[in-house]
């Protein structure tokens, strides 16, 4: 029985010198809790889809990470959360965007896949659907954190002073959470959830809910991405990794490395992915300072790291 799980808490890390030991401990504890939540499901013979949802829910509930509680703010000072799931065994997917009250956006993405005739739902209609099916919601105050609010204020100042994308500090650029898993029955699944980018335009849709960009799973691999969403969309990063395995005979690691280090950088996109293949191999490449990440591969080898 081979099972494997890989997850990320975003590629937007503080510079190593700026992360205090106490904060580092908190991030590590959050990653560990999410790893255990998903791995427990797999160890008990559960589905990869259930495992990735369990890991992502744990990270959405943790205010340290940019998804669910603790999401970043748009230029207009609101939160517009997005999420996606993909079940590789059926090549079926669901995603949501523009959420402001749904406690666990990833569960709504799953409901869109399982309980609607569509793949993607957004904004008021997605919120209505969540209420109709009885998913827990929260008042906006639940999602608010001072850290993200201050990041918005700083970002607005930077933009007003004529700053461009190149000088955004990494921790303000990025953040997202996601997981990829292989279960004991050989099924692969991926899930991703995010608040998007600080000071994004209202209505902006990133790579997370775009199936094939920030989230992908099929019979070959499961991928969840984090980073500059526009670049991940422009090269269909998640799907491209699978295509390179399927059509070019690359290994999971070669496919992930070539997309993250060549394709994305060519487009100026920083970030990374976590991915799992059907043999339980895991790949966790990123092309920036760090990526909050954790994994247990098919041979039971554990990783939990932030920097290189
Ligand atoms: N990919 C996310 C987005 O562009 C943000 C991130 O992962 O940093 O919305």
PDB file of C-alpha atoms and ligand atoms in Angstrom:
ATOM      1  CA  UNK A   1       0.000   0.000   0.000  1.00  0.00           C
ATOM      2  CA  UNK A   2       1.620   3.238  -1.157  1.00  0.00           C
ATOM      3  CA  UNK A   3       0.296   6.529   0.144  1.00  0.00           C
ATOM      4  CA  UNK A   4       1.815   9.987  -0.140  1.00  0.00           C
ATOM      5  CA  UNK A   5       0.943  13.553   0.754  1.00  0.00           C
ATOM      6  CA  UNK A   6       2.567  16.895  -0.035  1.00  0.00           C
ATOM      7  CA  UNK A   7       1.338  20.303   1.039  1.00  0.00           C
ATOM      8  CA  UNK A   8       2.299  23.950   0.994  1.00  0.00           C
ATOM      9  CA  UNK A   9       1.413  27.050   2.969  1.00  0.00           C
ATOM     10  CA  UNK A  10       2.514  29.453   0.241  1.00  0.00           C
ATOM     11  CA  UNK A  11       5.721  30.490  -1.445  1.00  0.00           C
ATOM     12  CA  UNK A  12       5.649  33.973   0.023  1.00  0.00           C
ATOM     13  CA  UNK A  13       7.947  33.664   2.983  1.00  0.00           C
ATOM     14  CA  UNK A  14       9.655  36.290   5.045  1.00  0.00           C
ATOM     15  CA  UNK A  15      13.381  36.639   4.476  1.00  0.00           C
ATOM     16  CA  UNK A  16      15.138  34.116   6.673  1.00  0.00           C
ATOM     17  CA  UNK A  17      16.712  36.908   8.720  1.00  0.00           C
ATOM     18  CA  UNK A  18      13.276  38.445   9.391  1.00  0.00           C
ATOM     19  CA  UNK A  19      11.496  35.333  10.620  1.00  0.00           C
ATOM     20  CA  UNK A  20      11.752  35.139  14.416  1.00  0.00           C
ATOM     21  CA  UNK A  21      12.294  31.721  16.002  1.00  0.00           C
ATOM     22  CA  UNK A  22       8.859  32.004  17.652  1.00  0.00           C
ATOM     23  CA  UNK A  23       7.124  32.695  14.326  1.00  0.00           C
ATOM     24  CA  UNK A  24       9.072  29.933  12.645  1.00  0.00           C
ATOM     25  CA  UNK A  25       7.788  27.569  15.329  1.00  0.00           C
ATOM     26  CA  UNK A  26       4.212  28.675  14.668  1.00  0.00           C
ATOM     27  CA  UNK A  27       4.507  28.103  10.927  1.00  0.00           C
ATOM     28  CA  UNK A  28       6.079  24.708  11.498  1.00  0.00           C
ATOM     29  CA  UNK A  29       3.320  23.730  13.917  1.00  0.00           C
ATOM     30  CA  UNK A  30       0.670  24.785  11.381  1.00  0.00           C
ATOM     31  CA  UNK A  31       2.308  22.727   8.644  1.00  0.00           C
ATOM     32  CA  UNK A  32       2.683  19.729  10.943  1.00  0.00           C
ATOM     33  CA  UNK A  33      -0.990  19.861  11.982  1.00  0.00           C
ATOM     34  CA  UNK A  34      -2.089  20.026   8.332  1.00  0.00           C
ATOM     35  CA  UNK A  35       0.238  17.144   7.420  1.00  0.00           C
ATOM     36  CA  UNK A  36      -1.156  14.983  10.208  1.00  0.00           C
ATOM     37  CA  UNK A  37      -4.773  15.871   9.329  1.00  0.00           C
ATOM     38  CA  UNK A  38      -4.345  14.662   5.741  1.00  0.00           C
ATOM     39  CA  UNK A  39      -2.001  11.754   6.386  1.00  0.00           C
ATOM     40  CA  UNK A  40      -4.319  10.302   9.018  1.00  0.00           C
ATOM     41  CA  UNK A  41      -7.036  10.008   6.355  1.00  0.00           C
ATOM     42  CA  UNK A  42      -4.663   8.200   3.976  1.00  0.00           C
ATOM     43  CA  UNK A  43      -3.326   5.850   6.655  1.00  0.00           C
ATOM     44  CA  UNK A  44      -6.847   4.801   7.518  1.00  0.00           C
ATOM     45  CA  UNK A  45      -7.474   3.888   3.881  1.00  0.00           C
ATOM     46  CA  UNK A  46      -9.401   7.072   3.071  1.00  0.00           C
ATOM     47  CA  UNK A  47      -9.602   8.798  -0.291  1.00  0.00           C
ATOM     48  CA  UNK A  48      -6.939  11.177  -1.595  1.00  0.00           C
ATOM     49  CA  UNK A  49      -9.691  13.753  -2.081  1.00  0.00           C
ATOM     50  CA  UNK A  50     -10.656  13.561   1.601  1.00  0.00           C
ATOM     51  CA  UNK A  51      -7.005  13.825   2.613  1.00  0.00           C
ATOM     52  CA  UNK A  52      -6.255  16.965   0.598  1.00  0.00           C
ATOM     53  CA  UNK A  53      -9.464  18.582   1.856  1.00  0.00           C
ATOM     54  CA  UNK A  54      -8.529  17.766   5.477  1.00  0.00           C
ATOM     55  CA  UNK A  55      -5.064  19.295   5.069  1.00  0.00           C
ATOM     56  CA  UNK A  56      -6.357  22.393   3.318  1.00  0.00           C
ATOM     57  CA  UNK A  57      -9.152  22.936   5.888  1.00  0.00           C
ATOM     58  CA  UNK A  58      -6.530  22.882   8.653  1.00  0.00           C
ATOM     59  CA  UNK A  59      -4.505  25.553   6.836  1.00  0.00           C
ATOM     60  CA  UNK A  60      -7.619  27.631   6.031  1.00  0.00           C
ATOM     61  CA  UNK A  61      -8.515  27.650   9.730  1.00  0.00           C
ATOM     62  CA  UNK A  62      -5.007  28.765  10.728  1.00  0.00           C
ATOM     63  CA  UNK A  63      -4.798  32.588  10.531  1.00  0.00           C
ATOM     64  CA  UNK A  64      -1.070  32.481   9.719  1.00  0.00           C
ATOM     65  CA  UNK A  65      -1.709  31.337   6.168  1.00  0.00           C
ATOM     66  CA  UNK A  66      -3.287  33.266   3.289  1.00  0.00           C
ATOM     67  CA  UNK A  67      -6.477  31.218   2.828  1.00  0.00           C
ATOM     68  CA  UNK A  68      -9.783  31.203   4.674  1.00  0.00           C
ATOM     69  CA  UNK A  69      -9.117  32.911   8.002  1.00  0.00           C
ATOM     70  CA  UNK A  70      -6.134  35.233   7.483  1.00  0.00           C
ATOM     71  CA  UNK A  71      -6.744  35.867   3.770  1.00  0.00           C
ATOM     72  CA  UNK A  72      -5.219  38.966   2.211  1.00  0.00           C
ATOM     73  CA  UNK A  73      -7.229  42.058   1.223  1.00  0.00           C
ATOM     74  CA  UNK A  74      -8.107  43.475  -2.182  1.00  0.00           C
ATOM     75  CA  UNK A  75      -7.348  47.052  -3.144  1.00  0.00           C
ATOM     76  CA  UNK A  76     -10.874  47.882  -1.956  1.00  0.00           C
ATOM     77  CA  UNK A  77     -10.172  46.415   1.495  1.00  0.00           C
ATOM     78  CA  UNK A  78     -12.318  43.289   1.080  1.00  0.00           C
ATOM     79  CA  UNK A  79     -11.448  39.599   1.078  1.00  0.00           C
ATOM     80  CA  UNK A  80     -12.249  37.563  -2.029  1.00  0.00           C
ATOM     81  CA  UNK A  81     -11.252  33.970  -1.362  1.00  0.00           C
ATOM     82  CA  UNK A  82     -10.830  31.258  -3.968  1.00  0.00           C
ATOM     83  CA  UNK A  83     -10.330  27.495  -3.907  1.00  0.00           C
ATOM     84  CA  UNK A  84     -10.270  24.408  -6.097  1.00  0.00           C
ATOM     85  CA  UNK A  85     -10.240  20.635  -5.851  1.00  0.00           C
ATOM     86  CA  UNK A  86      -9.527  18.004  -8.479  1.00  0.00           C
ATOM     87  CA  UNK A  87     -10.126  14.273  -8.235  1.00  0.00           C
ATOM     88  CA  UNK A  88      -7.652  12.662 -10.605  1.00  0.00           C
ATOM     89  CA  UNK A  89      -9.372   9.279 -10.561  1.00  0.00           C
ATOM     90  CA  UNK A  90     -12.410  10.764 -12.310  1.00  0.00           C
ATOM     91  CA  UNK A  91     -10.700  13.798 -13.836  1.00  0.00           C
ATOM     92  CA  UNK A  92     -13.401  15.859 -12.205  1.00  0.00           C
ATOM     93  CA  UNK A  93     -12.940  19.275 -10.638  1.00  0.00           C
ATOM     94  CA  UNK A  94     -14.679  22.058  -8.769  1.00  0.00           C
ATOM     95  CA  UNK A  95     -13.642  25.615  -7.970  1.00  0.00           C
ATOM     96  CA  UNK A  96     -14.921  28.831  -6.443  1.00  0.00           C
ATOM     97  CA  UNK A  97     -13.885  32.452  -6.465  1.00  0.00           C
ATOM     98  CA  UNK A  98     -14.936  35.743  -4.876  1.00  0.00           C
ATOM     99  CA  UNK A  99     -15.997  34.301  -1.492  1.00  0.00           C
ATOM    100  CA  UNK A 100     -16.289  36.513   1.560  1.00  0.00           C
ATOM    101  CA  UNK A 101     -18.155  34.481   4.194  1.00  0.00           C
ATOM    102  CA  UNK A 102     -17.648  30.757   3.532  1.00  0.00           C
ATOM    103  CA  UNK A 103     -15.545  29.386   6.360  1.00  0.00           C
ATOM    104  CA  UNK A 104     -13.784  26.705   4.319  1.00  0.00           C
ATOM    105  CA  UNK A 105     -13.696  27.662   0.639  1.00  0.00           C
ATOM    106  CA  UNK A 106     -12.179  24.282  -0.278  1.00  0.00           C
ATOM    107  CA  UNK A 107     -15.343  22.506   0.900  1.00  0.00           C
ATOM    108  CA  UNK A 108     -17.452  24.706  -1.356  1.00  0.00           C
ATOM    109  CA  UNK A 109     -15.150  23.916  -4.298  1.00  0.00           C
ATOM    110  CA  UNK A 110     -15.710  20.234  -3.558  1.00  0.00           C
ATOM    111  CA  UNK A 111     -19.469  20.763  -3.371  1.00  0.00           C
ATOM    112  CA  UNK A 112     -19.439  22.474  -6.768  1.00  0.00           C
ATOM    113  CA  UNK A 113     -17.708  19.373  -8.156  1.00  0.00           C
ATOM    114  CA  UNK A 114     -19.987  16.866  -6.442  1.00  0.00           C
ATOM    115  CA  UNK A 115     -23.320  18.647  -6.171  1.00  0.00           C
ATOM    116  CA  UNK A 116     -23.615  21.039  -9.114  1.00  0.00           C
ATOM    117  CA  UNK A 117     -23.520  20.522 -12.885  1.00  0.00           C
ATOM    118  CA  UNK A 118     -20.628  23.031 -13.143  1.00  0.00           C
ATOM    119  CA  UNK A 119     -16.903  23.267 -12.506  1.00  0.00           C
ATOM    120  CA  UNK A 120     -16.530  26.889 -11.365  1.00  0.00           C
ATOM    121  CA  UNK A 121     -18.870  29.231  -9.472  1.00  0.00           C
ATOM    122  CA  UNK A 122     -18.124  32.758  -8.315  1.00  0.00           C
ATOM    123  CA  UNK A 123     -19.119  35.627  -6.063  1.00  0.00           C
ATOM    124  CA  UNK A 124     -22.766  36.039  -4.910  1.00  0.00           C
ATOM    125  CA  UNK A 125     -23.956  32.900  -6.710  1.00  0.00           C
ATOM    126  CA  UNK A 126     -21.260  30.806  -5.047  1.00  0.00           C
ATOM    127  CA  UNK A 127     -22.120  32.272  -1.645  1.00  0.00           C
ATOM    128  CA  UNK A 128     -25.814  31.489  -2.260  1.00  0.00           C
ATOM    129  CA  UNK A 129     -24.956  27.909  -3.150  1.00  0.00           C
ATOM    130  CA  UNK A 130     -22.966  27.545   0.088  1.00  0.00           C
ATOM    131  CA  UNK A 131     -25.972  28.734   2.078  1.00  0.00           C
ATOM    132  CA  UNK A 132     -28.387  26.463   0.205  1.00  0.00           C
ATOM    133  CA  UNK A 133     -26.325  23.393   1.023  1.00  0.00           C
ATOM    134  CA  UNK A 134     -25.700  24.523   4.596  1.00  0.00           C
ATOM    135  CA  UNK A 135     -21.928  25.039   4.600  1.00  0.00           C
ATOM    136  CA  UNK A 136     -20.741  27.001   7.648  1.00  0.00           C
ATOM    137  CA  UNK A 137     -20.275  30.737   7.083  1.00  0.00           C
ATOM    138  CA  UNK A 138     -18.680  33.451   9.224  1.00  0.00           C
ATOM    139  CA  UNK A 139     -19.015  37.201   9.593  1.00  0.00           C
ATOM    140  CA  UNK A 140     -16.192  39.082   7.787  1.00  0.00           C
ATOM    141  CA  UNK A 141     -14.472  39.821  11.118  1.00  0.00           C
ATOM    142  CA  UNK A 142     -13.592  36.138  11.439  1.00  0.00           C
ATOM    143  CA  UNK A 143     -11.338  36.274   8.371  1.00  0.00           C
ATOM    144  CA  UNK A 144      -9.662  39.583   9.269  1.00  0.00           C
ATOM    145  CA  UNK A 145      -6.131  39.667  10.663  1.00  0.00           C
ATOM    146  CA  UNK A 146      -4.177  42.781  11.499  1.00  0.00           C
ATOM    147  CA  UNK A 147      -1.088  41.458   9.742  1.00  0.00           C
ATOM    148  CA  UNK A 148      -2.919  41.258   6.390  1.00  0.00           C
ATOM    149  CA  UNK A 149      -4.569  44.640   6.902  1.00  0.00           C
ATOM    150  CA  UNK A 150      -1.168  46.267   7.552  1.00  0.00           C
ATOM    151  CA  UNK A 151       0.195  44.532   4.451  1.00  0.00           C
ATOM    152  CA  UNK A 152      -2.573  46.167   2.403  1.00  0.00           C
ATOM    153  CA  UNK A 153      -1.777  49.614   3.805  1.00  0.00           C
ATOM    154  CA  UNK A 154       1.930  49.173   3.048  1.00  0.00           C
ATOM    155  CA  UNK A 155       1.162  47.903  -0.417  1.00  0.00           C
ATOM    156  CA  UNK A 156      -1.088  50.875  -1.168  1.00  0.00           C
ATOM    157  CA  UNK A 157       1.678  53.233  -0.049  1.00  0.00           C
ATOM    158  CA  UNK A 158       4.161  51.434  -2.251  1.00  0.00           C
ATOM    159  CA  UNK A 159       1.833  51.612  -5.250  1.00  0.00           C
ATOM    160  CA  UNK A 160       1.132  55.316  -4.623  1.00  0.00           C
ATOM    161  CA  UNK A 161       4.894  55.940  -4.643  1.00  0.00           C
ATOM    162  CA  UNK A 162       5.096  54.338  -8.109  1.00  0.00           C
ATOM    163  CA  UNK A 163       6.519  50.943  -7.008  1.00  0.00           C
ATOM    164  CA  UNK A 164       6.412  48.083  -9.495  1.00  0.00           C
ATOM    165  CA  UNK A 165       6.128  44.320  -9.104  1.00  0.00           C
ATOM    166  CA  UNK A 166       9.888  43.836  -8.850  1.00  0.00           C
ATOM    167  CA  UNK A 167      10.228  45.505  -5.464  1.00  0.00           C
ATOM    168  CA  UNK A 168       7.362  43.841  -3.595  1.00  0.00           C
ATOM    169  CA  UNK A 169       8.674  42.004  -0.524  1.00  0.00           C
ATOM    170  CA  UNK A 170       8.125  38.266  -0.972  1.00  0.00           C
ATOM    171  CA  UNK A 171       5.867  37.867   2.000  1.00  0.00           C
ATOM    172  CA  UNK A 172       3.547  40.478   0.565  1.00  0.00           C
ATOM    173  CA  UNK A 173       3.677  39.038  -2.925  1.00  0.00           C
ATOM    174  CA  UNK A 174       2.493  35.552  -2.212  1.00  0.00           C
ATOM    175  CA  UNK A 175       0.718  33.050  -0.047  1.00  0.00           C
ATOM    176  CA  UNK A 176      -1.783  30.268  -0.705  1.00  0.00           C
ATOM    177  CA  UNK A 177      -2.256  26.805   0.736  1.00  0.00           C
ATOM    178  CA  UNK A 178      -2.622  23.500  -1.045  1.00  0.00           C
ATOM    179  CA  UNK A 179      -2.116  19.757  -0.999  1.00  0.00           C
ATOM    180  CA  UNK A 180      -1.624  16.816  -3.350  1.00  0.00           C
ATOM    181  CA  UNK A 181      -2.114  13.184  -2.362  1.00  0.00           C
ATOM    182  CA  UNK A 182      -2.007   9.550  -3.496  1.00  0.00           C
ATOM    183  CA  UNK A 183      -4.270   7.110  -1.662  1.00  0.00           C
ATOM    184  CA  UNK A 184      -3.969   3.365  -1.100  1.00  0.00           C
ATOM    185  CA  UNK A 185      -6.267   2.678  -4.051  1.00  0.00           C
ATOM    186  CA  UNK A 186      -3.965   4.584  -6.395  1.00  0.00           C
ATOM    187  CA  UNK A 187      -6.143   7.674  -6.682  1.00  0.00           C
ATOM    188  CA  UNK A 188      -4.546  11.111  -6.958  1.00  0.00           C
ATOM    189  CA  UNK A 189      -6.174  14.384  -5.865  1.00  0.00           C
ATOM    190  CA  UNK A 190      -5.214  18.020  -5.376  1.00  0.00           C
ATOM    191  CA  UNK A 191      -6.724  20.994  -3.540  1.00  0.00           C
ATOM    192  CA  UNK A 192      -5.704  24.653  -3.297  1.00  0.00           C
ATOM    193  CA  UNK A 193      -7.134  27.633  -1.395  1.00  0.00           C
ATOM    194  CA  UNK A 194      -6.131  31.288  -1.265  1.00  0.00           C
ATOM    195  CA  UNK A 195      -6.988  34.884  -0.520  1.00  0.00           C
ATOM    196  CA  UNK A 196      -5.042  35.718  -3.693  1.00  0.00           C
ATOM    197  CA  UNK A 197      -2.609  38.614  -3.832  1.00  0.00           C
ATOM    198  CA  UNK A 198      -2.519  41.599  -1.502  1.00  0.00           C
ATOM    199  CA  UNK A 199      -4.092  44.657  -3.168  1.00  0.00           C
ATOM    200  CA  UNK A 200      -5.394  42.660  -6.116  1.00  0.00           C
ATOM    201  CA  UNK A 201      -8.131  44.414  -8.062  1.00  0.00           C
ATOM    202  CA  UNK A 202     -11.629  43.526  -6.904  1.00  0.00           C
ATOM    203  CA  UNK A 203     -12.877  40.735  -9.156  1.00  0.00           C
ATOM    204  CA  UNK A 204      -9.364  39.535 -10.044  1.00  0.00           C
ATOM    205  CA  UNK A 205      -9.262  35.760 -10.465  1.00  0.00           C
ATOM    206  CA  UNK A 206      -5.941  34.025  -9.853  1.00  0.00           C
ATOM    207  CA  UNK A 207      -4.552  30.635 -10.778  1.00  0.00           C
ATOM    208  CA  UNK A 208      -5.956  28.754  -7.785  1.00  0.00           C
ATOM    209  CA  UNK A 209      -9.521  28.259  -9.127  1.00  0.00           C
ATOM    210  CA  UNK A 210      -8.358  27.946 -12.745  1.00  0.00           C
ATOM    211  CA  UNK A 211      -8.250  24.195 -13.266  1.00  0.00           C
ATOM    212  CA  UNK A 212      -5.002  23.240 -15.000  1.00  0.00           C
ATOM    213  CA  UNK A 213      -3.151  26.328 -13.732  1.00  0.00           C
ATOM    214  CA  UNK A 214      -2.888  26.315  -9.906  1.00  0.00           C
ATOM    215  CA  UNK A 215      -4.672  23.012  -9.357  1.00  0.00           C
ATOM    216  CA  UNK A 216      -4.551  19.774 -11.382  1.00  0.00           C
ATOM    217  CA  UNK A 217      -4.911  16.029 -10.868  1.00  0.00           C
ATOM    218  CA  UNK A 218      -5.244  13.121 -13.300  1.00  0.00           C
ATOM    219  CA  UNK A 219      -4.001   9.528 -13.461  1.00  0.00           C
ATOM    220  CA  UNK A 220      -0.344  10.678 -13.619  1.00  0.00           C
ATOM    221  CA  UNK A 221       0.080  13.363 -10.996  1.00  0.00           C
ATOM    222  CA  UNK A 222      -1.608  15.787  -8.620  1.00  0.00           C
ATOM    223  CA  UNK A 223      -0.341  19.368  -8.397  1.00  0.00           C
ATOM    224  CA  UNK A 224      -1.068  22.408  -6.238  1.00  0.00           C
ATOM    225  CA  UNK A 225       0.692  25.698  -6.973  1.00  0.00           C
ATOM    226  CA  UNK A 226       1.556  28.918  -5.189  1.00  0.00           C
ATOM    227  CA  UNK A 227       3.054  32.067  -6.582  1.00  0.00           C
ATOM    228  CA  UNK A 228       2.402  34.770  -9.152  1.00  0.00           C
ATOM    229  CA  UNK A 229      -0.979  33.533 -10.347  1.00  0.00           C
ATOM    230  CA  UNK A 230      -1.009  35.294 -13.695  1.00  0.00           C
ATOM    231  CA  UNK A 231       2.172  33.455 -14.741  1.00  0.00           C
ATOM    232  CA  UNK A 232       0.800  30.081 -13.628  1.00  0.00           C
ATOM    233  CA  UNK A 233      -2.310  30.694 -15.731  1.00  0.00           C
ATOM    234  CA  UNK A 234      -0.307  31.788 -18.770  1.00  0.00           C
ATOM    235  CA  UNK A 235       1.583  28.479 -18.900  1.00  0.00           C
ATOM    236  CA  UNK A 236      -1.220  26.251 -17.516  1.00  0.00           C
ATOM    237  CA  UNK A 237       1.373  25.141 -14.966  1.00  0.00           C
ATOM    238  CA  UNK A 238      -0.460  22.226 -13.328  1.00  0.00           C
ATOM    239  CA  UNK A 239      -1.593  20.708 -16.593  1.00  0.00           C
ATOM    240  CA  UNK A 240       1.791  21.376 -18.194  1.00  0.00           C
ATOM    241  CA  UNK A 241       3.487  19.238 -15.534  1.00  0.00           C
ATOM    242  CA  UNK A 242       1.186  16.340 -16.330  1.00  0.00           C
ATOM    243  CA  UNK A 243       1.612  16.860 -20.084  1.00  0.00           C
ATOM    244  CA  UNK A 244       5.405  16.718 -19.782  1.00  0.00           C
ATOM    245  CA  UNK A 245       5.127  13.391 -17.932  1.00  0.00           C
ATOM    246  CA  UNK A 246       2.568  11.936 -20.299  1.00  0.00           C
ATOM    247  CA  UNK A 247       3.873  13.162 -23.634  1.00  0.00           C
ATOM    248  CA  UNK A 248       7.571  13.828 -23.081  1.00  0.00           C
ATOM    249  CA  UNK A 249       8.243  10.897 -20.740  1.00  0.00           C
ATOM    250  CA  UNK A 250       9.589  13.125 -17.967  1.00  0.00           C
ATOM    251  CA  UNK A 251       9.646  12.012 -14.350  1.00  0.00           C
ATOM    252  CA  UNK A 252       7.541  13.986 -11.851  1.00  0.00           C
ATOM    253  CA  UNK A 253      10.657  15.772 -10.671  1.00  0.00           C
ATOM    254  CA  UNK A 254      11.854  16.677 -14.177  1.00  0.00           C
ATOM    255  CA  UNK A 255       8.410  17.938 -15.151  1.00  0.00           C
ATOM    256  CA  UNK A 256       8.000  20.037 -11.993  1.00  0.00           C
ATOM    257  CA  UNK A 257      11.533  21.436 -12.174  1.00  0.00           C
ATOM    258  CA  UNK A 258      11.250  22.384 -15.819  1.00  0.00           C
ATOM    259  CA  UNK A 259       7.939  24.174 -15.311  1.00  0.00           C
ATOM    260  CA  UNK A 260       8.970  25.970 -12.101  1.00  0.00           C
ATOM    261  CA  UNK A 261      12.536  26.872 -13.078  1.00  0.00           C
ATOM    262  CA  UNK A 262      12.245  27.369 -16.865  1.00  0.00           C
ATOM    263  CA  UNK A 263       8.680  28.017 -17.918  1.00  0.00           C
ATOM    264  CA  UNK A 264       7.591  30.217 -15.015  1.00  0.00           C
ATOM    265  CA  UNK A 265      10.809  32.186 -14.806  1.00  0.00           C
ATOM    266  CA  UNK A 266      10.629  32.845 -18.555  1.00  0.00           C
ATOM    267  CA  UNK A 267       7.298  34.546 -17.836  1.00  0.00           C
ATOM    268  CA  UNK A 268       8.723  36.347 -14.814  1.00  0.00           C
ATOM    269  CA  UNK A 269       6.633  34.283 -12.401  1.00  0.00           C
ATOM    270  CA  UNK A 270       7.986  33.390  -8.975  1.00  0.00           C
ATOM    271  CA  UNK A 271       6.531  30.605  -6.852  1.00  0.00           C
ATOM    272  CA  UNK A 272       6.484  26.855  -6.569  1.00  0.00           C
ATOM    273  CA  UNK A 273       4.416  23.677  -6.612  1.00  0.00           C
ATOM    274  CA  UNK A 274       3.870  20.579  -4.535  1.00  0.00           C
ATOM    275  CA  UNK A 275       3.173  17.439  -6.544  1.00  0.00           C
ATOM    276  CA  UNK A 276       2.713  13.692  -6.105  1.00  0.00           C
ATOM    277  CA  UNK A 277       2.771  10.969  -8.775  1.00  0.00           C
ATOM    278  CA  UNK A 278       1.099   7.562  -8.924  1.00  0.00           C
ATOM    279  CA  UNK A 279       4.188   5.821  -7.525  1.00  0.00           C
ATOM    280  CA  UNK A 280       4.095   8.039  -4.431  1.00  0.00           C
ATOM    281  CA  UNK A 281       7.028  10.210  -5.451  1.00  0.00           C
ATOM    282  CA  UNK A 282       6.878  13.776  -4.233  1.00  0.00           C
ATOM    283  CA  UNK A 283       8.317  16.950  -5.743  1.00  0.00           C
ATOM    284  CA  UNK A 284       8.401  20.367  -4.011  1.00  0.00           C
ATOM    285  CA  UNK A 285      10.324  22.842  -6.200  1.00  0.00           C
ATOM    286  CA  UNK A 286      10.199  26.652  -5.906  1.00  0.00           C
ATOM    287  CA  UNK A 287      12.106  29.455  -7.589  1.00  0.00           C
ATOM    288  CA  UNK A 288      12.033  32.049  -4.796  1.00  0.00           C
ATOM    289  CA  UNK A 289      13.392  32.533  -1.263  1.00  0.00           C
ATOM    290  CA  UNK A 290      11.273  29.888   0.393  1.00  0.00           C
ATOM    291  CA  UNK A 291       8.041  27.902   0.416  1.00  0.00           C
ATOM    292  CA  UNK A 292       6.244  26.652   3.506  1.00  0.00           C
ATOM    293  CA  UNK A 293       6.010  22.955   2.749  1.00  0.00           C
ATOM    294  CA  UNK A 294       5.654  19.490   4.214  1.00  0.00           C
ATOM    295  CA  UNK A 295       5.370  15.999   2.785  1.00  0.00           C
ATOM    296  CA  UNK A 296       5.499  12.281   3.421  1.00  0.00           C
ATOM    297  CA  UNK A 297       6.379  10.338   0.278  1.00  0.00           C
ATOM    298  CA  UNK A 298       5.472   6.784  -0.710  1.00  0.00           C
ATOM    299  CA  UNK A 299       8.458   5.397   1.175  1.00  0.00           C
ATOM    300  CA  UNK A 300       7.485   7.207   4.342  1.00  0.00           C
ATOM    301  CA  UNK A 301      10.204   9.892   4.089  1.00  0.00           C
ATOM    302  CA  UNK A 302       9.182  13.129   5.774  1.00  0.00           C
ATOM    303  CA  UNK A 303       9.979  16.723   4.846  1.00  0.00           C
ATOM    304  CA  UNK A 304       8.949  19.866   6.718  1.00  0.00           C
ATOM    305  CA  UNK A 305      10.786  23.006   5.639  1.00  0.00           C
ATOM    306  CA  UNK A 306      10.518  26.694   4.834  1.00  0.00           C
ATOM    307  CA  UNK A 307      13.785  27.646   3.139  1.00  0.00           C
ATOM    308  CA  UNK A 308      16.157  25.750   0.864  1.00  0.00           C
TER     309      UNK A 308
HETATM  310  N1  LIG B   1      -1.247  32.053  -6.554  1.00  0.00           N
HETATM  311  C1  LIG B   1      -1.970  32.979  -5.740  1.00  0.00           C
HETATM  312  C2  LIG B   1      -2.619  33.996  -6.609  1.00  0.00           C
HETATM  313  O1  LIG B   1      -2.011  34.496  -7.530  1.00  0.00           O
HETATM  314  C3  LIG B   1      -1.158  33.687  -4.736  1.00  0.00           C
HETATM  315  C4  LIG B   1       0.011  32.950  -4.188  1.00  0.00           C
HETATM  316  O2  LIG B   1       0.071  31.746  -4.207  1.00  0.00           O
HETATM  317  O3  LIG B   1       0.900  33.597  -3.699  1.00  0.00           O
HETATM  318  O4  LIG B   1      -3.741  34.331  -6.336  1.00  0.00           O
END
